[in-house]
XYZ file of C-alpha atoms in Angstrom:
603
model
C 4.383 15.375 -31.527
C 6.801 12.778 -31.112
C 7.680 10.989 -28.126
C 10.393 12.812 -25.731
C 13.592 11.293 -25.757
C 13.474 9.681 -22.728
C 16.989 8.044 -20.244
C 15.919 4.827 -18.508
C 18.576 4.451 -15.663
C 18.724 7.785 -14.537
C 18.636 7.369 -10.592
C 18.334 10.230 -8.333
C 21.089 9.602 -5.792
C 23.685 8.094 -7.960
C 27.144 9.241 -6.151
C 25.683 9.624 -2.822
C 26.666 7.572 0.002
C 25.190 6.125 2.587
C 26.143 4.946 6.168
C 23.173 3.039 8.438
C 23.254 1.607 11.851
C 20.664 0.310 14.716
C 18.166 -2.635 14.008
C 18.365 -4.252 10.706
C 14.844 -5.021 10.715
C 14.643 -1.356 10.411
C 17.378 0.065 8.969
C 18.341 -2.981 6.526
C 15.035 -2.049 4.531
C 15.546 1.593 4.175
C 18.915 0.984 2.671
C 17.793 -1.289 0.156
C 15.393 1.744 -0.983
C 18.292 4.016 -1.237
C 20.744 1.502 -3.002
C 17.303 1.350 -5.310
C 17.980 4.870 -5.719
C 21.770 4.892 -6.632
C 23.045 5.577 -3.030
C 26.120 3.586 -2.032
C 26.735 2.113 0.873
C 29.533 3.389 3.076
C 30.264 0.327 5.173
C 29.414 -3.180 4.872
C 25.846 -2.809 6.886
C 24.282 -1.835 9.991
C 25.959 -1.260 12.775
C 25.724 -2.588 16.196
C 24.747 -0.688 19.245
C 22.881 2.710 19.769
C 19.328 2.701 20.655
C 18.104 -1.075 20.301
C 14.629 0.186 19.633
C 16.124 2.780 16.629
C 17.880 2.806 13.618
C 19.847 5.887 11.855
C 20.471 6.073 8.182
C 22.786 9.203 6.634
C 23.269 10.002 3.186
C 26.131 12.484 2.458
C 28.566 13.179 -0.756
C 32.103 14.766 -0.636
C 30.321 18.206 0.569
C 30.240 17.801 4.252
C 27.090 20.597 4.133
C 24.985 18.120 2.799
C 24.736 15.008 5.181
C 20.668 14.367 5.326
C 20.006 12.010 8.548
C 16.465 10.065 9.441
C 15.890 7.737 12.533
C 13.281 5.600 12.261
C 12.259 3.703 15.414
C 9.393 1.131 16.135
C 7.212 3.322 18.774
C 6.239 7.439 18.056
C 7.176 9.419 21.682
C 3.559 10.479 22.346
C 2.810 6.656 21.702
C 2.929 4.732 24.921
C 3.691 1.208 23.270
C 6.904 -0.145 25.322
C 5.489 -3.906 24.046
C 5.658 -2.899 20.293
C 9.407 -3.763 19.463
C 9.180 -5.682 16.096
C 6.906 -6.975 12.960
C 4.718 -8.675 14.909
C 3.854 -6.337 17.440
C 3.356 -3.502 15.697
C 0.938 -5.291 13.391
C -0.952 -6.529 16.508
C -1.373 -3.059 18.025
C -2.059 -0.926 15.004
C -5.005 -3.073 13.915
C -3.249 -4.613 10.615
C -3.882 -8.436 13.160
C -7.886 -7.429 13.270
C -8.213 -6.129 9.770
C -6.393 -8.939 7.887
C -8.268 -11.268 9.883
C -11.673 -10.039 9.046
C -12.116 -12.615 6.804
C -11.792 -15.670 8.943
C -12.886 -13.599 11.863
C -10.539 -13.536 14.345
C -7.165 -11.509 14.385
C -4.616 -13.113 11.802
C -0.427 -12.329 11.945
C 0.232 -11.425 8.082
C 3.402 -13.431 7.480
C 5.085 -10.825 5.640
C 6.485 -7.754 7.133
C 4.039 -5.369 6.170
C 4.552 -2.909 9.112
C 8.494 -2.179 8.258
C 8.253 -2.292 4.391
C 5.787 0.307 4.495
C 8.104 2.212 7.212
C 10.834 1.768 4.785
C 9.205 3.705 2.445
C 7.954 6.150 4.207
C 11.205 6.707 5.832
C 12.590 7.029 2.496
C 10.343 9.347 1.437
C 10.939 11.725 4.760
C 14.771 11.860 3.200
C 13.727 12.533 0.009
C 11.669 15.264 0.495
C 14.318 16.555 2.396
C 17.250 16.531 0.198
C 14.607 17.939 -2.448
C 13.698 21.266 0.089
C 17.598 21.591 -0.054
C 17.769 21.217 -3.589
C 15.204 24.390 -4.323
C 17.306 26.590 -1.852
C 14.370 26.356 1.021
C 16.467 25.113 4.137
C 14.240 25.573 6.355
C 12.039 23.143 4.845
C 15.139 20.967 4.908
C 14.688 19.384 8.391
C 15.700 15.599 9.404
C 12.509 13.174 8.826
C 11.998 10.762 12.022
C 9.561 7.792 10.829
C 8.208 5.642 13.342
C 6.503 1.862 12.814
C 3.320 2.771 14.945
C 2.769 5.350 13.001
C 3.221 3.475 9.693
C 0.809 0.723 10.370
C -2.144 3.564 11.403
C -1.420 4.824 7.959
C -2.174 1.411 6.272
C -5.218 0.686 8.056
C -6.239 4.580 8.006
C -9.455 3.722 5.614
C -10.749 1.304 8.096
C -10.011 3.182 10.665
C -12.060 5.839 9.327
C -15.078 3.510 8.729
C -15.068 2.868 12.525
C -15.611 5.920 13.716
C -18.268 6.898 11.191
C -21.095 8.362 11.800
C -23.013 5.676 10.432
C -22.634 1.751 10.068
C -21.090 0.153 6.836
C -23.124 -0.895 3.821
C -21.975 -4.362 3.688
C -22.057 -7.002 6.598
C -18.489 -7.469 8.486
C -18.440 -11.375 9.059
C -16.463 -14.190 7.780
C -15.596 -15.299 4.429
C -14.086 -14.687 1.259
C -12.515 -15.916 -1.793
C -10.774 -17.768 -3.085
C -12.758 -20.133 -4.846
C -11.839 -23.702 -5.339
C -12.224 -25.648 -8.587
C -13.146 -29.850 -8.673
C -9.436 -30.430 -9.233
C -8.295 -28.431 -6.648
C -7.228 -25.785 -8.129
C -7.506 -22.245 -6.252
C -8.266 -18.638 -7.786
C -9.364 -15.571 -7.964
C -12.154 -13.626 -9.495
C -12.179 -9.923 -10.670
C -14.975 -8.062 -12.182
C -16.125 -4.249 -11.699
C -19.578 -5.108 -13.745
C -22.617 -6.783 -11.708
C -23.843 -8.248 -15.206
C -20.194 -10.138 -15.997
C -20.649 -11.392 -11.757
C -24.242 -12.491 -12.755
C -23.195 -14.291 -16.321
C -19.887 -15.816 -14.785
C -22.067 -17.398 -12.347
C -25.411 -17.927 -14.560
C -22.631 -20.078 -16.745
C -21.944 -22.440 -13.861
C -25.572 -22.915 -13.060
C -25.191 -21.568 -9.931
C -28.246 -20.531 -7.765
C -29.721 -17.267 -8.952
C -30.932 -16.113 -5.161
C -26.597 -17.531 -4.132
C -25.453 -14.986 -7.265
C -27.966 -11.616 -6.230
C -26.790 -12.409 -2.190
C -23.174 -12.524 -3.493
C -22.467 -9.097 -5.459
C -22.678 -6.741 -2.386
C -20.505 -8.634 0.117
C -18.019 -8.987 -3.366
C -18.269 -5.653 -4.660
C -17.725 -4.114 -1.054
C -14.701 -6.404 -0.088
C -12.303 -4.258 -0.741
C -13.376 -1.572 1.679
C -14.581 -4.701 4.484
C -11.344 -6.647 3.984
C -14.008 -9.490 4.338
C -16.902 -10.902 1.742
C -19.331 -13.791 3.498
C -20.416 -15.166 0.076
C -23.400 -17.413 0.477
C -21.894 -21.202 0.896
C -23.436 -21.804 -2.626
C -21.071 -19.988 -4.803
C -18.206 -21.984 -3.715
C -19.967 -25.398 -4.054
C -20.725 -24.193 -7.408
C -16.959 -23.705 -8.052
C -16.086 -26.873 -6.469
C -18.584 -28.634 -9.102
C -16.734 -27.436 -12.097
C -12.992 -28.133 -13.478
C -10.856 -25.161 -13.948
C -11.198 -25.336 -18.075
C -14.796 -24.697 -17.742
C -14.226 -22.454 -14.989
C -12.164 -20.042 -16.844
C -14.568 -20.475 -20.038
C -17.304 -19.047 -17.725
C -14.857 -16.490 -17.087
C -14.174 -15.517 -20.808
C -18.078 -16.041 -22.231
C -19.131 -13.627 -19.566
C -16.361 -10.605 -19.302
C -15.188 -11.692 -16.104
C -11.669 -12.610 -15.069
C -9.918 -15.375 -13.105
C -6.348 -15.963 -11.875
C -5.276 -19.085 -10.858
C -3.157 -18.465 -7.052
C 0.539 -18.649 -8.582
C 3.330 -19.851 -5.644
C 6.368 -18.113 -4.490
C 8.686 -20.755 -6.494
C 6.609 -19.988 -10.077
C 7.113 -15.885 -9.389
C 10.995 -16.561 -8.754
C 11.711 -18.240 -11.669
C 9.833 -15.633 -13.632
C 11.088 -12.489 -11.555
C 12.884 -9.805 -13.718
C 14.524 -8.290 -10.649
C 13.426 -5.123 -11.335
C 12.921 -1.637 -9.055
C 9.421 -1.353 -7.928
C 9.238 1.748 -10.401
C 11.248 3.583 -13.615
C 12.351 7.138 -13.538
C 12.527 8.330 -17.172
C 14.003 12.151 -17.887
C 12.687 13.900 -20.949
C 12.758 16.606 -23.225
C 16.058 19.072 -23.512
C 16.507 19.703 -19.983
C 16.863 23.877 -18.463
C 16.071 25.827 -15.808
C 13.365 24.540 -14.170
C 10.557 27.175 -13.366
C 10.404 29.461 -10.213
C 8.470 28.020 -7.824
C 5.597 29.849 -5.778
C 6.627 31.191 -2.448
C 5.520 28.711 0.193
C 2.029 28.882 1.957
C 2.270 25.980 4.025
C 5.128 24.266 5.884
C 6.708 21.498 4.380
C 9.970 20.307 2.051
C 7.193 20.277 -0.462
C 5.336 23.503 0.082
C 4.783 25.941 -3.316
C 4.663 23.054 -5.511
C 1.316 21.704 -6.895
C 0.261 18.178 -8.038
C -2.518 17.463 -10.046
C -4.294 14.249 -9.338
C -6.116 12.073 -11.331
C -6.572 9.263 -8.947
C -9.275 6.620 -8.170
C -9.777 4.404 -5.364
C -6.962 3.781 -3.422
C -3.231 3.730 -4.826
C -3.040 6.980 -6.732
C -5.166 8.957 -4.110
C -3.107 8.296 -1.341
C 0.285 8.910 -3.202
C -1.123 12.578 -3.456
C -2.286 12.212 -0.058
C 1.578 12.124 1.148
C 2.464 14.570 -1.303
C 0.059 16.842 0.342
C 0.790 15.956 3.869
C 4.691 16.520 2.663
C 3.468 20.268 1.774
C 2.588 20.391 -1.838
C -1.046 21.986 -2.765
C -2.805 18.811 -4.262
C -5.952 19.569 -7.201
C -8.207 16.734 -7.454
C -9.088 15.944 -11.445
C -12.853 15.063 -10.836
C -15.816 13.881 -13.583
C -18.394 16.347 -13.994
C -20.453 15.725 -10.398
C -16.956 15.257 -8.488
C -15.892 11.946 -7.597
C -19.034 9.240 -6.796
C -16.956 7.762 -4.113
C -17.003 10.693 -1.895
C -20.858 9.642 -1.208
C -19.411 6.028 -0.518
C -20.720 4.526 3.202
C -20.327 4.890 6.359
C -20.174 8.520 6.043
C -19.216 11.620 8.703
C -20.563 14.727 8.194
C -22.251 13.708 4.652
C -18.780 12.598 3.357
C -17.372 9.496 2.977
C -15.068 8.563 5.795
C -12.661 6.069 3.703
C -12.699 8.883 1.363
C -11.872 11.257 3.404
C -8.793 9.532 4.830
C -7.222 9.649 1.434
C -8.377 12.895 0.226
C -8.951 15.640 3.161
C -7.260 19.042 2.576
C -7.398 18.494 -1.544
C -8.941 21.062 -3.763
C -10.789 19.618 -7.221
C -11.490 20.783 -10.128
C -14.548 18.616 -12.256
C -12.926 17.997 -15.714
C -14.756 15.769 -18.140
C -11.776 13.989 -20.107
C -13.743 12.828 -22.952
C -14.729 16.618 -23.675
C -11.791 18.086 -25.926
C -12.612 21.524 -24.706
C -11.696 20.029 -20.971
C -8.569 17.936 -21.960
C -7.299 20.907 -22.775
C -8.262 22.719 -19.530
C -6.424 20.017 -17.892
C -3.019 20.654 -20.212
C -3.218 24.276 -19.173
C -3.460 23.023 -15.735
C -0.678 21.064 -15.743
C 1.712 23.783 -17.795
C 1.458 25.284 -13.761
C 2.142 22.138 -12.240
C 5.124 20.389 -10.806
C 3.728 16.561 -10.754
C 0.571 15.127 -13.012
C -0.131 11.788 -11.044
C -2.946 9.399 -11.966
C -3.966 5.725 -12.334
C -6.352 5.479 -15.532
C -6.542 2.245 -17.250
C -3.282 0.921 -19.111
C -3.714 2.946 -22.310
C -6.070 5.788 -21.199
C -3.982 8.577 -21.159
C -2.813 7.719 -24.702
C -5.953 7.597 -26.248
C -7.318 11.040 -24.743
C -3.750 12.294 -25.793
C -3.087 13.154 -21.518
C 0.134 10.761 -22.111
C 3.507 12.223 -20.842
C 4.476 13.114 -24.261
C 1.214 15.289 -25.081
C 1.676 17.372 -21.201
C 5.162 17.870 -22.166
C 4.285 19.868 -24.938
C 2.453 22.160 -22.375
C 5.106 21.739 -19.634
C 8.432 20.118 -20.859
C 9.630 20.150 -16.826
C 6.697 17.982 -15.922
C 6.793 15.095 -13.824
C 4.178 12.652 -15.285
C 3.775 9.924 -12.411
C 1.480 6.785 -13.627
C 0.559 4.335 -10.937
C -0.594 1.026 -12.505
C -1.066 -2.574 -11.929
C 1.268 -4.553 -13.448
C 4.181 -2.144 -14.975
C 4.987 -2.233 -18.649
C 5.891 -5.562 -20.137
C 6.654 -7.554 -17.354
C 4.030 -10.025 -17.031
C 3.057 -11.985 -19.682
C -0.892 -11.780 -20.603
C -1.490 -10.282 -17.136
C -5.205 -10.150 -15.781
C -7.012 -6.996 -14.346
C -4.747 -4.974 -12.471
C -6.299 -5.373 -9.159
C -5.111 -5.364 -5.721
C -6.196 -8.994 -4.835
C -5.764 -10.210 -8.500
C -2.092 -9.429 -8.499
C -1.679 -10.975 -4.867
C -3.121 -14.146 -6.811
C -0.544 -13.361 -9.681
C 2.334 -12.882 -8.031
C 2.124 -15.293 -5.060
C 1.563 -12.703 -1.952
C -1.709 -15.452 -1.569
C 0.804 -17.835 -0.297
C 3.316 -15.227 1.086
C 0.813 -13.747 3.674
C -0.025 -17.265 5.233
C 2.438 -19.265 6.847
C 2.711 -23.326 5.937
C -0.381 -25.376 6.744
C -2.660 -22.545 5.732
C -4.541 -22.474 2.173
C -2.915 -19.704 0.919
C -5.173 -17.001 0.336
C -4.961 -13.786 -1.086
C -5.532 -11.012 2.208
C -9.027 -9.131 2.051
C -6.717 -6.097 3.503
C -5.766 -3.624 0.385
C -2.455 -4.682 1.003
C -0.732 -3.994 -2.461
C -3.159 -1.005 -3.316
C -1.707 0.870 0.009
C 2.292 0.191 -0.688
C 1.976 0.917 -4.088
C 0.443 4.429 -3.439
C 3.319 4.211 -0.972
C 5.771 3.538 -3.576
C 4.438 5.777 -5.898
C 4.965 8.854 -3.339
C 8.205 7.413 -3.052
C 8.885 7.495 -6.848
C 7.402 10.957 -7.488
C 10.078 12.416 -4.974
C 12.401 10.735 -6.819
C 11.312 12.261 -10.206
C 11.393 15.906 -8.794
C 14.454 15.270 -7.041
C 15.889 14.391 -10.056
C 14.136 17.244 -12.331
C 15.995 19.803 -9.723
C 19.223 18.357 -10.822
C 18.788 17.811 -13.937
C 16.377 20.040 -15.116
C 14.625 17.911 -17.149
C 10.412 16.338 -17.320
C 10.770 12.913 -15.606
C 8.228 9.953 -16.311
C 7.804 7.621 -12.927
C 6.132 4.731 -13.172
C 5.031 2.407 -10.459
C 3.032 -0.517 -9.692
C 1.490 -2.967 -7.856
C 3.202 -5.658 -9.349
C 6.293 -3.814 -7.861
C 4.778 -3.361 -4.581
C 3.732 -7.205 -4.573
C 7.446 -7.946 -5.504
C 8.658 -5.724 -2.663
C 6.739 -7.187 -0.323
C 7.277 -10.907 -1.072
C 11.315 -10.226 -1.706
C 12.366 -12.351 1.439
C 10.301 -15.199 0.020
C 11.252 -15.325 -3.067
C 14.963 -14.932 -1.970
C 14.205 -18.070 0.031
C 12.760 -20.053 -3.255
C 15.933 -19.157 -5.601
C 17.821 -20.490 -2.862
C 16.166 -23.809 -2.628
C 14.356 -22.892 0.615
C 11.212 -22.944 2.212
C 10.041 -20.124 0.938
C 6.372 -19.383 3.282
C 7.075 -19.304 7.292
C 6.776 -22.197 9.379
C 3.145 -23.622 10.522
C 1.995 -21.355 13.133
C 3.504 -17.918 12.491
C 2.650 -14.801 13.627
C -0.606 -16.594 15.364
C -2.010 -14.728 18.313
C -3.119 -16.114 21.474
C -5.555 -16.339 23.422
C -6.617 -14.807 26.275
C -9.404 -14.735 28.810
C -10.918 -11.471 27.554
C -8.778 -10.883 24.198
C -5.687 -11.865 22.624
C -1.992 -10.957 22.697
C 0.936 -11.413 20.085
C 4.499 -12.667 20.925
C 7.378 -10.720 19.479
C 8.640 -13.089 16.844
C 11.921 -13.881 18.251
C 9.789 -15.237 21.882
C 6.737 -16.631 19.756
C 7.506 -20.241 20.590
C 8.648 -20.025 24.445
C 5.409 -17.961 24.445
C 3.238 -20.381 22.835
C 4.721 -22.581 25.428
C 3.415 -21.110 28.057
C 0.905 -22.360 30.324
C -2.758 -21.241 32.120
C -2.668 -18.032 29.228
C -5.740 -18.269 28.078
C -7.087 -17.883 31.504
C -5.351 -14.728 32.386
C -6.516 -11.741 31.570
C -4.747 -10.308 28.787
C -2.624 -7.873 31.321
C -2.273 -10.950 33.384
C -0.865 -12.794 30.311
C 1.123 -10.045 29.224
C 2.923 -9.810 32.934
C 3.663 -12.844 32.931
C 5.433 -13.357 29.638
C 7.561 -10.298 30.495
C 8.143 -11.773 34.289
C 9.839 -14.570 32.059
C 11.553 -12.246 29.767
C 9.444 -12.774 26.895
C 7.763 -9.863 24.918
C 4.257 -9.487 24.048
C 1.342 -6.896 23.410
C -1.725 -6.885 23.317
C -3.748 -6.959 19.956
C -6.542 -4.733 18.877
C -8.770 -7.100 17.596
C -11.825 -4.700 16.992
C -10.589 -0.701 15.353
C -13.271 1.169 17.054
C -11.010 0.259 20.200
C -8.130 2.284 18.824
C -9.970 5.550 19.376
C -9.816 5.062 22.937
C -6.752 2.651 23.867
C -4.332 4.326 26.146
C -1.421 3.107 23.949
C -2.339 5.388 21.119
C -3.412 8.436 23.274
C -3.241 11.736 20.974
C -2.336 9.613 18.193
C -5.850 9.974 16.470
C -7.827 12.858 16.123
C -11.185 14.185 14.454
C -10.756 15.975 10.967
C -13.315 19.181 10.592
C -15.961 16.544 9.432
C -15.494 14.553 12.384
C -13.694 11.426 10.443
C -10.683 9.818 12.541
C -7.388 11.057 11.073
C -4.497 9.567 11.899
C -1.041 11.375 12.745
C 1.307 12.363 9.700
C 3.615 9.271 9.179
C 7.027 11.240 9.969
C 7.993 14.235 12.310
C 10.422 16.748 10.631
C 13.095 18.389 12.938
């Protein structure tokens, strides 16, 4: 069958405006989604006034029945977090300080603004979902989404979260250290490999010590659910002995991969400007089918997504989807997914598993069997959304592409969520979280100047780009309702990476200094903790005297008694479970994993 014809520009909210107003910190972001989306803006920005601690964003047309409103505001009501009023804050309450910190061991400000990009996002997705309920008639479904920062930055760390109230302790030791490794000229990268036998020839290839290479593949291979990996000292004197050339020989003669750290100034000369994803209507276009009457509450509820997701970035797209309404299906190998036996586990499950993937059905499918692939096309033919995250060529080769489901379903949306789009990088490596931080410069992004830039242990690109590619599936169906055609999203973590550093690498066309200054986001000190200045009173703070022998609720008096604004940061997660701040915030799923609350409220 040949290839749908496919539009490339289509855009979901193209002659839609939009009006926004309250805290550009909040509400700037959520407008650049919706311009993203084909929204225009109705006045030149935000507008002053209101609720300092809110922002308000409206998207209407020339119907006045249509006007879909969402608020988005840096604290939840049940939250009791009256210090939490910007980036800073909210990443040293939610845990996002402690987690990307693991790996130096002591609670580290990221230097981008994690929190609010993924609150832009998710805010976008609350009006999405929305104007999509209103779209298939169900207006009751069609209530105004109210995102809130706390909540976002729970979401992010949700996985290790999960680990920390486990019923059992992790399977790799939390301490200090990490990559990246160093070469004799200087020269800092990053290694990728899924296969212990490419880790042991990479390093066999270096002449590095054998009992420094068998101590080294569990704290590596685990990293990405420890955000930390305390490689014995050996492995990076080994780099440190060799020149890059060799070192990315080693690399090639043993299947392994490197990426050299890239800066902020090399990924804005090379940026293409593009949207974090590509909407792509197929096929003739009709009537799309009737949907099933609604079970569950939600703008999404009577439409199903089949998910063929691994790890992180596709699962917790569906995740959303599911939590938006829609009935998710799991597409498992025969045996069901190995990671759900993945440690620390609750109840005999897999708590990081479980906080991407409670309240899922599956179905085991083995997609090399013919008889199975086309079990899964029959699936899909009752589908609204196919989502998965299969190597770059997968799908084509077991004939699962967009084009072969369309044949089943021809008012499919086909979501893929990769690593580094189509095309866009030249001779990319792996498509890993911390390989395209290394790519793309987020390694320099994330630490402020003085720092060796460093890619962060967090998942920090796997977790917006499942974001993102929630976001973009909404956008596909929202589109399919008005169009009535199969849409093909695509998303990335190249486009999350690009979203994340776009402040940066604004500064670096412009000539600036593109990382922050030295000292950044840095918490301080306490007698019995640590506390985080709001950025805008960071340096009066710092300032300060006789803090680090107050008490933290000592400290934080007396930066407010002088006007400043400060919280205090949760430097450990297992204290989130109990801190007054987030009372009723967390819960216990039915197999006793911490879950935290959905990221919007719909009224």
């Amino acid at each position: 069958m040949a290839s749908p014809a496919v539009t490339q520009t289509a855009r979901p909210l193209d002659g839609l405006r939009f009006t926004a107003s309250g805290p550009p910190a909040l509400a700037g972001p959520v407008a650049e989604h919706l311009r993203l989306l084909g929204a225009v803006a109705a006045e030149a920005g935000p507008a002053a006034g209101g609720d300092p601690g809110a922002a308000r964003v409206t998207l209407a047309d020339t119907d006045p029945g249509l006007p879909a409103t969402a608020t988005v505001a840096w604290a939840s009501p049940e939250a009791a977090l009256r210090g939490v009023t910007d980036e800073a804050t909210a990443q040293a309450a939610t845990g996002i300080m402690a987690v990307h910190g693991r790996r130096d061991g002591l609670p580290r400000g990221l230097a981008v603004d994690y929190a609010t990009a993924a609150t832009a996002v998710l805010t976008t997705q609350g009006l999405l979902a929305s104007l999509l309920a209103r779209a298939r008639g169900c207006h009751g479904a069609a209530a105004q989404p109210h995102t809130y920062v706390d909540r976002a930055g729970l979401l992010v760390v949700s996985q290790y979260l999960a680990a920390s109230g486990a019923d059992e302790g992790e399977a790799a030791e939390l301490a200090p250290g990490g990559p990246p490794f160093t070469a004799a000229d200087g020269t800092l990268f990053e290694l990728e490999t899924l296969d212990p036998g490419a880790w042991a020839g990479f390093w066999r290839a270096l002449d590095a010590p054998a009992d420094a290479v068998r101590a080294g593949w569990r704290p590596f291979q685990f990293r990405y659910a420890t955000a930390c990996a305390p490689f014995p000292g050996a492995l990076h004197a080994t780099t440190r002995a060799h020149g890059w050339q060799r070192i990315r020989e080693a690399a090639a003669a043993s299947g392994a991969e490197v990426c050299r750290l890239r800066t902020l100034e090399e990924r804005a000369a090379e940026d293409d400007g593009a949207a974090p994803w590509t909407l792509a209507p197929y096929g003739p276009g009709g009537r799309v089918r009737p949907h099933a009457a609604p079970t569950a509450p939600g703008p999404l509820a009577g439409m199903t997504v089949l998910e063929a997701g691994r790890r992180v970035q596709a699962p917790l797209a569906a995740h959303l989807l599911g939590l938006l309404g829609a009935e998710v299906v799991r597409i498992e190998p025969p045996g069901g997914d190995p990671l759900r036996g993945m440690p620390p586990a609750c109840s005999g499950i897999s708590a990081r598993w479980l906080a991407l993937n409670r309240g899922k059905g599956a179905v085991e499918i083995d997609i090399k069997s013919p008889g199975d692939r086309l079990r899964l096309a029959e699936l899909a033919a009752g589908a609204d959304v196919f989502l998965h995250n299969w190597a770059p060529g997968k799908a084509a080769e077991l004939g699962l592409d967009s084009a072969d489901l369309a044949r089943a379903n021809p008012a499919l949306v086909y979501a893929y969520t990769g690593g580094w789009g189509t095309g866009r990088i030249a001779d990319p490596p792996m498509g890993t979280d911390f390989m395209v931080q290394a790519r793309t410069g987020v390694g320099e992004a994330a630490r402020p100047e003085g720092e060796v830039p460093a890619p962060s242990l967090m998942t920090l690109l796997d977790v917006l780009g499942g974001l993102l590619g929630a976001e973009a599936v909404l956008a596909g169906l929202l589109l399919r309702e008005r169009t009535g055609r199969g849409v093909r999203v695509d998303s990335s973590l190249l486009g999350a990476a690009d979203l994340l550093t776009a402040p940066a690498l604004l500064r670096a066309r412009r000539g600036e200094r593109s990382r922050r200054p030295a000292g950044f986001r840095t918490p301080l000190r306490t007698a019995d903790g640590w506390i985080a200045p709001a950025d805008a009173d960071a340096r009066a703070a710092a300032l300060t005297h006789g803090l680090a022998e107050l008490s933290t609720e000592d400290a934080l008096r007396a930066l407010r008694e002088r006007g400043l604004g400060a919280t205090a940061v949760t430097a450990d997660l297992a204290d989130l479970h109990h801190d007054p701040r987030f009372a009723g915030s967390i819960s216990r799923d039915a197999h006793g994993a911490p879950a935290v609350p959905d990221p919007w409220s719909f009224v």
